[in-house]
mmCIF file of C-alpha atoms in Angstrom:
data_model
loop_
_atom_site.group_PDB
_atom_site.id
_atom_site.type_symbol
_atom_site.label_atom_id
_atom_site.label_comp_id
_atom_site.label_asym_id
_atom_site.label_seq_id
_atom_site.Cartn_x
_atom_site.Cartn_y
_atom_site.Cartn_z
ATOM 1 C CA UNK W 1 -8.493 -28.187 -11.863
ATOM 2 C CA UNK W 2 -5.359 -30.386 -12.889
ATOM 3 C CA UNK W 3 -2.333 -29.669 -10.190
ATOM 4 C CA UNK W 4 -0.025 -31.957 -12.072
ATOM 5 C CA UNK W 5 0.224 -33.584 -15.612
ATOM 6 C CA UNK W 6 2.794 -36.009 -16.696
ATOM 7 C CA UNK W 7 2.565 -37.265 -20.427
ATOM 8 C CA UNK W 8 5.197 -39.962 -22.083
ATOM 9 C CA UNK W 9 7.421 -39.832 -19.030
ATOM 10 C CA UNK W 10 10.697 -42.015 -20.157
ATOM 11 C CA UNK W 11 13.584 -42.344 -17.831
ATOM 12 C CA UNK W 12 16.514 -44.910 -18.817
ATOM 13 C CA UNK W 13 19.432 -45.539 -16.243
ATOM 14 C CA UNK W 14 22.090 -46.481 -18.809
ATOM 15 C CA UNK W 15 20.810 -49.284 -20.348
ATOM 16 C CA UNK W 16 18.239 -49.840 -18.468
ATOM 17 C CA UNK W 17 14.342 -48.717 -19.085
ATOM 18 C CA UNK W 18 12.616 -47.244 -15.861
ATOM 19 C CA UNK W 19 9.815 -45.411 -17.254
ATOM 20 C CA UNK W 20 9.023 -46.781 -20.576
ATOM 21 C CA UNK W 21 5.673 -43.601 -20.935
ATOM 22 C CA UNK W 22 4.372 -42.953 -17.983
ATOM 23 C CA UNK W 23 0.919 -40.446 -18.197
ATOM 24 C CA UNK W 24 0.330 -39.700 -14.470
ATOM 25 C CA UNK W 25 -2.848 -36.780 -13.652
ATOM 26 C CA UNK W 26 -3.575 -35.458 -10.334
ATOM 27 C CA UNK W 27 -6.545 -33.063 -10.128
ATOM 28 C CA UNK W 28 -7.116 -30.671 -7.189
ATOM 29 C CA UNK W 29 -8.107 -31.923 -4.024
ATOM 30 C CA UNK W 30 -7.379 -35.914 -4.895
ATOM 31 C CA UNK W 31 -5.393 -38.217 -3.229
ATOM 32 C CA UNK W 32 -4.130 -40.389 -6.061
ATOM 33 C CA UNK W 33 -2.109 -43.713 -4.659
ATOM 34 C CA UNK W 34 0.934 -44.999 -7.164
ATOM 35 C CA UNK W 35 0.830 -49.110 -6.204
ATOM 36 C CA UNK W 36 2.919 -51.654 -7.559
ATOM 37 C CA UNK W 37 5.883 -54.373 -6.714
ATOM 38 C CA UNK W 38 9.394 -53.044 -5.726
ATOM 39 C CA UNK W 39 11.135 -51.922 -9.023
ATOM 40 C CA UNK W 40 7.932 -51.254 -11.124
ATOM 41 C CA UNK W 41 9.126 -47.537 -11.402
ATOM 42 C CA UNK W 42 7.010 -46.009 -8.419
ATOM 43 C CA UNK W 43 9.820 -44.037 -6.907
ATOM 44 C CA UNK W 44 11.397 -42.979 -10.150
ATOM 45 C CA UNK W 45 8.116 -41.557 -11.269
ATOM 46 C CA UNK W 46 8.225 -39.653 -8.414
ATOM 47 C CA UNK W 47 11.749 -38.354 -8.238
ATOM 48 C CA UNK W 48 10.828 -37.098 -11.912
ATOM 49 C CA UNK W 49 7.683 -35.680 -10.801
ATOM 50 C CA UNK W 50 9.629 -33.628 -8.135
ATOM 51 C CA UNK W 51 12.457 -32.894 -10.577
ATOM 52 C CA UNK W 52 15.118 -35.199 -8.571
ATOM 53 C CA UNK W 53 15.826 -37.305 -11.914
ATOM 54 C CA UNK W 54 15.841 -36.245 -15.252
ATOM 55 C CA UNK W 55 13.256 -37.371 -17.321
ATOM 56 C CA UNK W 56 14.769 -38.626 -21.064
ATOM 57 C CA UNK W 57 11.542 -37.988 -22.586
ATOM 58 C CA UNK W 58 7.893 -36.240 -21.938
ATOM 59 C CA UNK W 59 6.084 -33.119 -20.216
ATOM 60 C CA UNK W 60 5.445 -32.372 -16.578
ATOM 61 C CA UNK W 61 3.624 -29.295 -16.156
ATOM 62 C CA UNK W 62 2.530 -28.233 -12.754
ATOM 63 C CA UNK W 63 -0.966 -25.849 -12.733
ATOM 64 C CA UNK W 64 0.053 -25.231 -16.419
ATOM 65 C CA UNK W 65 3.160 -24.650 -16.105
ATOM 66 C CA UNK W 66 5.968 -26.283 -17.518
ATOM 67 C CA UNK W 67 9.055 -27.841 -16.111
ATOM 68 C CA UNK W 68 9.382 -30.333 -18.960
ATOM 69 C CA UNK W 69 7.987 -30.084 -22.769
ATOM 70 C CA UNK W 70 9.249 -31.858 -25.456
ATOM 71 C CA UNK W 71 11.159 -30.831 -28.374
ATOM 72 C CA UNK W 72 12.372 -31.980 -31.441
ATOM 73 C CA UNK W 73 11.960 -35.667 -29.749
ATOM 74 C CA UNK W 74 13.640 -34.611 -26.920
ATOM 75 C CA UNK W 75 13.043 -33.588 -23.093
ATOM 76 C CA UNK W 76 14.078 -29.575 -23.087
ATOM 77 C CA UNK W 77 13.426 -28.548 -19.533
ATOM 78 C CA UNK W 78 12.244 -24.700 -18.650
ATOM 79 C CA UNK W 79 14.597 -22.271 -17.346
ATOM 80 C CA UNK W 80 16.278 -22.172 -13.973
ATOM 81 C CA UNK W 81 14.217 -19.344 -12.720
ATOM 82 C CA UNK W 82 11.347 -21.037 -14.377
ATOM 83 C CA UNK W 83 12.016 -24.470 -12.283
ATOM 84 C CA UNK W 84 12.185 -22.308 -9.019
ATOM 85 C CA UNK W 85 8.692 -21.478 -9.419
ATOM 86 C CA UNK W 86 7.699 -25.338 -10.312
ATOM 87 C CA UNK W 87 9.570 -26.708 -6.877
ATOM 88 C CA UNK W 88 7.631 -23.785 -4.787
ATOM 89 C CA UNK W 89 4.500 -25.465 -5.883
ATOM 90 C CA UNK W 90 5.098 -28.939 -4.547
ATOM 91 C CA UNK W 91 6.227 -30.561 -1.276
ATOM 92 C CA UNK W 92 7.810 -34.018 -0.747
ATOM 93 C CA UNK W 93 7.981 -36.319 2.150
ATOM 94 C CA UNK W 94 11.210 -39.213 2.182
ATOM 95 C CA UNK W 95 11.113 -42.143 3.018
ATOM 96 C CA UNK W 96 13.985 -41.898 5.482
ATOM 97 C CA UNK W 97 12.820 -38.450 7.160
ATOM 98 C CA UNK W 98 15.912 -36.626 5.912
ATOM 99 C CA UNK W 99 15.380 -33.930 8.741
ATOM 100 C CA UNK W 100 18.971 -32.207 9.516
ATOM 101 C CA UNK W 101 20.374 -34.059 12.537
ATOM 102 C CA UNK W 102 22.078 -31.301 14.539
ATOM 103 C CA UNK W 103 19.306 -28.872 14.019
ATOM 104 C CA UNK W 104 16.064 -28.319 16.269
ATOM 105 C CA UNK W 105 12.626 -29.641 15.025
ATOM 106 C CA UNK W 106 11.536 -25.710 15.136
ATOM 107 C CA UNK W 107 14.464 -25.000 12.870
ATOM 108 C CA UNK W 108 13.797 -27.916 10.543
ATOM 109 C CA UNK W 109 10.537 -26.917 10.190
ATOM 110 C CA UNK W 110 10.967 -23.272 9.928
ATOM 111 C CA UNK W 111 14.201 -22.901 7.818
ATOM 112 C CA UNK W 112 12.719 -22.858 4.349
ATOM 113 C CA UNK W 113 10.492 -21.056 4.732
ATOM 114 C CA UNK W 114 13.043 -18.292 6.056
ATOM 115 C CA UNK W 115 16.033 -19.136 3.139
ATOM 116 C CA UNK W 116 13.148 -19.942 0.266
ATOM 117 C CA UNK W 117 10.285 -18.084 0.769
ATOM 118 C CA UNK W 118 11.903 -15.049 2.926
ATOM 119 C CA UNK W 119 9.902 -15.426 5.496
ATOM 120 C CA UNK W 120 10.576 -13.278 8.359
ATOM 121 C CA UNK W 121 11.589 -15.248 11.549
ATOM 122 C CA UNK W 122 8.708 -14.701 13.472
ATOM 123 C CA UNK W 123 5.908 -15.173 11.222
ATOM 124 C CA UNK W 124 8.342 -18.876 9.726
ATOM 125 C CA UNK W 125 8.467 -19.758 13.675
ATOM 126 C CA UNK W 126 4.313 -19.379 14.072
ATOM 127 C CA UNK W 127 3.960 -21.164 11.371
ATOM 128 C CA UNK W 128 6.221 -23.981 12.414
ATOM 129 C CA UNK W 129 4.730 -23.794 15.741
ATOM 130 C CA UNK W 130 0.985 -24.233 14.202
ATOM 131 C CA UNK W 131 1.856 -27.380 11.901
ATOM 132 C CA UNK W 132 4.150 -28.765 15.047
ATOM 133 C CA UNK W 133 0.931 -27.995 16.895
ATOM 134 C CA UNK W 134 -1.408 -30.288 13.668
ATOM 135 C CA UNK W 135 0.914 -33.202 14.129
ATOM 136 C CA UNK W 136 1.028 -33.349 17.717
ATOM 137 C CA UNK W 137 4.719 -32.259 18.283
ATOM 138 C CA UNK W 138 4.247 -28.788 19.318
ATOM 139 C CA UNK W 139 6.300 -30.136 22.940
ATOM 140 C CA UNK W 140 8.783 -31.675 21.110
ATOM 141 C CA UNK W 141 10.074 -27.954 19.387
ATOM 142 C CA UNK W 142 13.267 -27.597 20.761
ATOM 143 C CA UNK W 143 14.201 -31.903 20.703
ATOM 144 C CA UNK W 144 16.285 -32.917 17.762
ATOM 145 C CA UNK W 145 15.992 -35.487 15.453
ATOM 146 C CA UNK W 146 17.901 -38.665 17.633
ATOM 147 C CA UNK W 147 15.229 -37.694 20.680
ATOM 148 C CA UNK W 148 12.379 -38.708 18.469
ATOM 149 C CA UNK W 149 10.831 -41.950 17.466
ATOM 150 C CA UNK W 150 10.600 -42.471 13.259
ATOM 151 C CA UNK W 151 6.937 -41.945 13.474
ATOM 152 C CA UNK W 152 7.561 -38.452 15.409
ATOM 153 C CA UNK W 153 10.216 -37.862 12.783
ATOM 154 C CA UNK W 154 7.977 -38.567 9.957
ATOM 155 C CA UNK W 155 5.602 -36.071 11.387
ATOM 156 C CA UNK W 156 8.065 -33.649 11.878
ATOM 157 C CA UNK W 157 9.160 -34.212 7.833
ATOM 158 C CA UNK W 158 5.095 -33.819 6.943
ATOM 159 C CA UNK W 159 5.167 -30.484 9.257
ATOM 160 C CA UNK W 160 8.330 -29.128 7.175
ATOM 161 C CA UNK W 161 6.676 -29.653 3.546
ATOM 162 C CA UNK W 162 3.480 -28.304 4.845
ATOM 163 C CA UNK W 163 5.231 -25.344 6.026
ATOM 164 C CA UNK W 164 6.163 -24.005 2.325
ATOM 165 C CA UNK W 165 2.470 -24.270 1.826
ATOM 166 C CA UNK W 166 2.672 -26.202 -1.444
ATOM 167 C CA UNK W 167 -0.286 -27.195 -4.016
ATOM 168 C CA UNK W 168 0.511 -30.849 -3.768
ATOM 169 C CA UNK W 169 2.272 -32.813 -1.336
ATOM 170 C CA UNK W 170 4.380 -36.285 -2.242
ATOM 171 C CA UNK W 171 4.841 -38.695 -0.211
ATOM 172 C CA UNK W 172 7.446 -41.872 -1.176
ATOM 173 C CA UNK W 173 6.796 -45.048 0.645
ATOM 174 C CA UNK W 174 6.456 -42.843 4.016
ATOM 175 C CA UNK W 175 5.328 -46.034 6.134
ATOM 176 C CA UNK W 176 8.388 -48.210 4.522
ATOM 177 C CA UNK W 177 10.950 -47.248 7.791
ATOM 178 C CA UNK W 178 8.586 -47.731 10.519
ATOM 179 C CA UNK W 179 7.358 -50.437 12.622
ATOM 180 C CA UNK W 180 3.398 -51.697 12.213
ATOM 181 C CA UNK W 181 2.212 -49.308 15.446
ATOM 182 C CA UNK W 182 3.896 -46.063 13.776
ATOM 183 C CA UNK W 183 2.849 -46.706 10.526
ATOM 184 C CA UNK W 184 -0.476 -46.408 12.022
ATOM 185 C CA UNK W 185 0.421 -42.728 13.585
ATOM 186 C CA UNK W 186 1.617 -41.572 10.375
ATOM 187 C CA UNK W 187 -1.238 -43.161 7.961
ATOM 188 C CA UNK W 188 -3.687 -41.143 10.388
ATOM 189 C CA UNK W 189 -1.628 -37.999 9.970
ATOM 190 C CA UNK W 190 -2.342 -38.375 5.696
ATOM 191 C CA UNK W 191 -5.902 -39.061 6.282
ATOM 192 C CA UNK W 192 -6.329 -36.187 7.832
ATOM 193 C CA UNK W 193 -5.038 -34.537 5.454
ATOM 194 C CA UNK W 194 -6.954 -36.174 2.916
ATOM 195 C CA UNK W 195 -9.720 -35.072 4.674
ATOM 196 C CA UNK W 196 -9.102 -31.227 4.548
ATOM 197 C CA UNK W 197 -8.640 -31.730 0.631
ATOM 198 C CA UNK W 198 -4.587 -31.788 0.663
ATOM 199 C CA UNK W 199 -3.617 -32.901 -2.850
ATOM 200 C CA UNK W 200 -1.526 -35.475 -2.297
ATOM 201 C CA UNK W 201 0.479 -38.460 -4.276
ATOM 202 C CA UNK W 202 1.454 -41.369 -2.313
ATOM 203 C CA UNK W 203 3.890 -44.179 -3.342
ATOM 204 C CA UNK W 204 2.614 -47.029 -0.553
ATOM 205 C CA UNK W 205 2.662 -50.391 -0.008
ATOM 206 C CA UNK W 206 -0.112 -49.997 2.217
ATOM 207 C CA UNK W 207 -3.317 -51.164 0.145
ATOM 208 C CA UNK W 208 -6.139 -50.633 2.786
ATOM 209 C CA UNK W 209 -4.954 -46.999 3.353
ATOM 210 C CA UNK W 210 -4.656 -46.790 -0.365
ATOM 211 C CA UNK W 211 -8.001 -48.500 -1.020
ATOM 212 C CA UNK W 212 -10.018 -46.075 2.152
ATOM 213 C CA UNK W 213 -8.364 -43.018 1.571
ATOM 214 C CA UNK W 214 -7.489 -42.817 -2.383
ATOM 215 C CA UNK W 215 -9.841 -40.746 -5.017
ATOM 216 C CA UNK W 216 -7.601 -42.464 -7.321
ATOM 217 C CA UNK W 217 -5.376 -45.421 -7.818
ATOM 218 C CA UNK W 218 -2.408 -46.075 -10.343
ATOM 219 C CA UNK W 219 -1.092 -49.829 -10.507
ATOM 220 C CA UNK W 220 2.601 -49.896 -12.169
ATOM 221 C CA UNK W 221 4.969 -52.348 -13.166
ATOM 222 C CA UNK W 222 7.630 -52.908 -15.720
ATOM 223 C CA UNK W 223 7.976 -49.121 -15.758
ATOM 224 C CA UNK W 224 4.862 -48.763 -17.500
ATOM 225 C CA UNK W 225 1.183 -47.956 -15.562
ATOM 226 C CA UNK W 226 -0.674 -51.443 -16.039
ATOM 227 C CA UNK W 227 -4.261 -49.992 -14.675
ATOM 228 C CA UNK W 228 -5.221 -46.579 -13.546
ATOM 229 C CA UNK W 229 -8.798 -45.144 -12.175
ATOM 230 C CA UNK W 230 -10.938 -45.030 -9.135
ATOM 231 C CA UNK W 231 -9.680 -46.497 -6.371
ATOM 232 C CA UNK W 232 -12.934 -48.879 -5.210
ATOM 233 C CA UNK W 233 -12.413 -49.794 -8.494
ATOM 234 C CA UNK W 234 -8.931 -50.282 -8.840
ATOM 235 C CA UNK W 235 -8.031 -52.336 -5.503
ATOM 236 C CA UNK W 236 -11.906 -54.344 -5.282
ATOM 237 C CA UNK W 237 -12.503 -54.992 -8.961
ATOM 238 C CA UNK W 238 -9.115 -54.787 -11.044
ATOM 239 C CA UNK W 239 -10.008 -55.284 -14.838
ATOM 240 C CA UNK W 240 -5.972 -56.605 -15.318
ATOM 241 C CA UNK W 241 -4.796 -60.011 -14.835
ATOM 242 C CA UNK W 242 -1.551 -58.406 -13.536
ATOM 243 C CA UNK W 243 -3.395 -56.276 -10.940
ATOM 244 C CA UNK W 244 -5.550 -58.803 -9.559
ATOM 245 C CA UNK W 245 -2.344 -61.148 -9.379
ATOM 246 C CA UNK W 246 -0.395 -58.444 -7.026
ATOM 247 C CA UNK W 247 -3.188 -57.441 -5.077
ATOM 248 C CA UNK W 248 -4.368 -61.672 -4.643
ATOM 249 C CA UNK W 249 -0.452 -61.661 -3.077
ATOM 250 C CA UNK W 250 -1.286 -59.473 -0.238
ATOM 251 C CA UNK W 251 -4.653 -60.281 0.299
ATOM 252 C CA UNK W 252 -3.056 -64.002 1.612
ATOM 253 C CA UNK W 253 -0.430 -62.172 3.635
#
């Protein structure tokens, strides 16, 4: 079953071409990794994907439905009630945490659940508790952001999107703000997840965790996607010049 599917994706900051059409697919159950050097478009593919930018041309439909469809040339996106549903559907991790500072971890985890999905309190704070409880954090409930390391904070960010029990999960660059150590901590948290069958998108500059834990693998660069399929195949035994030249660079780090 296809979760998301991007067709044609364009996306032009003033005169400048981002996404020059993008065609991204995520089926149910996958782990697809977006690769690539810094400015290929990775991000912005994402912030499109999770309606954060604009797209200037192209579809996005999540499950089969539409947040994007093209008309008359021209991105026409669905209603606002229409988009509501859409963003219920997905989850997204930051790169920089983005947890609310003077708030609790329970409450970061638990508040969107309460204001978006109308949860009431005590079922939003058992499930809080439980995906505090998956990350290891359950002990750190009632710390706030400051009292945490990044890689706690991370984990506390993973627990919050979890907690609105989305279809797919993104994840941008979540490894780009720690130190070597962390990363570790928080790479193990997505494998695990990987493991129970999350759908999940991940924007990562890590290519082993890409290469182990990917169904499927999407090399960009110059806003376009250079090479795109199975992951062994992708990262062992790229078929581009332009892949096997980016991947050769970190193989000699």
């Amino acid at each position: 079953m296809t979760l998301l599917e991007m067709k044609g994706i364009h996306k032009s900051f003033g005169d400048l071409e981002v996404l020059k059409g993008v065609d991204l697919t995520v089926e149910k159950g996958h782990v697809v990794s977006v690769i690539g050097p810094s400015g290929g478009g990775k991000s912005t593919l994402l912030r499109c994907a999770t309606l954060l930018e604009t797209v200037d041309a192209g579809s996005i439909a999540y499950s089969g439905e539409y947040a994007v469809t093209m008309e008359s040339g021209r991105a026409v996106y669905a209603s606002p009630a229409a988009l509501k549903s859409v963003r219920r559907r997905f989850g997204l991790v930051f790169q920089n945490f983005n947890l609310f500072p003077h708030w609790s971890v329970l409450r970061n985890v638990m508040d969107a659940p309460v204001s978006v999905l109308k949860l009431p309190k005590a079922e939003a704070r058992d499930r809080a508790m439980g995906f505090l409880e998956k990350m290891g954090l359950a002990d750190k409930a009632g710390a706030y952001p400051c009292q945490l390391s990044g890689g706690q904070q991370q984990r506390v960010s993973i627990a919050r999107a979890l907690a609105m029990d989305p279809e797919i999960l993104f994840f941008d660059e979540p490894t780009s703000a720690l130190d070597p150590e962390l990363t570790v901590e928080v790479l193990r948290v997505i494998r695990s997840l990987a493991e129970e069958h999350m759908t999940m998108v991940v924007v990562t500059h890590e290519m082993s965790f890409a290469a182990k834990v990917s169904d499927h693998v999407a090399f960009m660069d110059g806003g376009v996607v250079v090479e795109s399929g199975p992951a062994a195949q992708v990262i062992s035994a790229p078929t581009q010049e332009r892949t096997r030249k980016f991947l050769e660079g970190f193989n000699q780090l």
